Amino acid sequence: MRMLDDEDLLLTVLNSRPVIGGCTADGLVGTDAAALARELGGEGSESELAQLRDVRDALQRVIRGDEPAEEALAGPASGVALVPVLTRDGIRWDIDATADKRVAARVLIAWSDLQHKRPGRLRACANTECNLYLIDRSRPGTAKWCSMATCGNRMKARAHAQRARQTEPQLR
């Protein structure tokens, strides 16, 4: 099993509730949820899935600006600590948390690291009908959509149609 890097882990959890055909699906609920949790490095227990849903929902509120981080993340971060482990090569930081909270804690740490290293680069897709998130890796920092192939094209087509309607001559 390949371990996801921190940013991939963060996006996988944030994007685990996509809108498909106008309906919201939840990858952290149902028959495939345990397999996803194991893919993320967890055990797939129902308690672990509940922790992942809690951290996902809290981070989504924070990223969308609906709730301050200190309020939204207090619950998911409780009972989690980073503990230094001294090695020959220096210090390694290990997560001290119950087994069901470890993957959720990794998600929180990945979010925090991204906030410090690239502030403002994690955002919700600009398509209001989409429920996905992106990390803007572009040089100017202007990426808006989770995918240019889907949301980007849809939004550009809508904007073009709107401009075309506005410039049509009025029929009398």
CSV table of N, CA, C and O in Angstrom, one decimal, residues 11-18 25-28 36 52 56 60 132:
chain,number,residue,atom,x,y,z
A,11,LEU,N,-6.4,16.6,0.4
A,11,LEU,CA,-7.4,16.7,-0.6
A,11,LEU,C,-8.3,15.5,-0.8
A,11,LEU,O,-9.5,15.7,-1.0
A,12,THR,N,-7.8,14.3,-0.5
A,12,THR,CA,-8.7,13.1,-0.6
A,12,THR,C,-9.8,13.2,0.4
A,12,THR,O,-10.9,12.9,0.1
A,13,VAL,N,-9.4,13.6,1.7
A,13,VAL,CA,-10.5,13.7,2.7
A,13,VAL,C,-11.4,14.9,2.4
A,13,VAL,O,-12.6,14.7,2.5
A,14,LEU,N,-10.9,16.1,2.1
A,14,LEU,CA,-11.8,17.2,1.8
A,14,LEU,C,-12.7,16.9,0.6
A,14,LEU,O,-13.8,17.3,0.6
A,15,ASN,N,-12.2,16.2,-0.4
A,15,ASN,CA,-13.0,15.9,-1.6
A,15,ASN,C,-13.8,14.6,-1.5
A,15,ASN,O,-14.2,14.0,-2.5
A,16,SER,N,-14.0,14.1,-0.3
A,16,SER,CA,-14.7,12.8,-0.1
A,16,SER,C,-16.2,12.9,-0.2
A,16,SER,O,-16.9,12.0,0.0
A,17,ARG,N,-16.6,14.1,-0.4
A,17,ARG,CA,-18.1,14.4,-0.5
A,17,ARG,C,-18.4,15.2,-1.7
A,17,ARG,O,-18.9,16.3,-1.7
A,18,PRO,N,-18.2,14.5,-2.9
A,18,PRO,CA,-18.5,15.3,-4.2
A,18,PRO,C,-19.9,15.3,-4.5
A,18,PRO,O,-20.8,14.6,-4.0
A,25,ALA,N,-22.6,12.8,-2.7
A,25,ALA,CA,-22.2,11.5,-2.3
A,25,ALA,C,-21.2,11.6,-1.2
A,25,ALA,O,-20.5,12.7,-1.0
A,26,ASP,N,-21.1,10.6,-0.3
A,26,ASP,CA,-20.1,10.7,0.8
A,26,ASP,C,-19.3,9.4,0.8
A,26,ASP,O,-19.7,8.4,1.1
A,27,GLY,N,-18.0,9.6,0.4
A,27,GLY,CA,-17.0,8.5,0.4
A,27,GLY,C,-16.6,8.0,1.8
A,27,GLY,O,-16.0,6.9,1.8
A,28,LEU,N,-17.0,8.7,2.8
A,28,LEU,CA,-16.7,8.3,4.2
A,28,LEU,C,-17.9,7.6,4.9
A,28,LEU,O,-17.9,7.4,6.1
A,36,LEU,N,-11.5,3.1,1.8
A,36,LEU,CA,-10.9,4.4,1.6
A,36,LEU,C,-10.1,4.8,2.9
A,36,LEU,O,-8.9,5.2,2.7
A,52,LEU,N,-12.8,11.0,10.7
A,52,LEU,CA,-12.5,11.6,9.4
A,52,LEU,C,-13.6,12.5,8.9
A,52,LEU,O,-13.4,13.6,8.4
A,56,ARG,N,-13.1,16.5,8.3
A,56,ARG,CA,-13.5,17.0,6.9
A,56,ARG,C,-14.5,18.1,7.0
A,56,ARG,O,-14.3,19.2,6.4
A,60,GLN,N,-13.8,22.0,6.0
A,60,GLN,CA,-14.6,22.6,5.0
A,60,GLN,C,-15.2,24.0,5.5
A,60,GLN,O,-15.2,24.9,4.7
A,132,LEU,N,-16.0,20.4,-4.2
A,132,LEU,CA,-14.6,20.0,-4.2
A,132,LEU,C,-13.6,21.1,-3.8
A,132,LEU,O,-14.0,22.3,-3.9
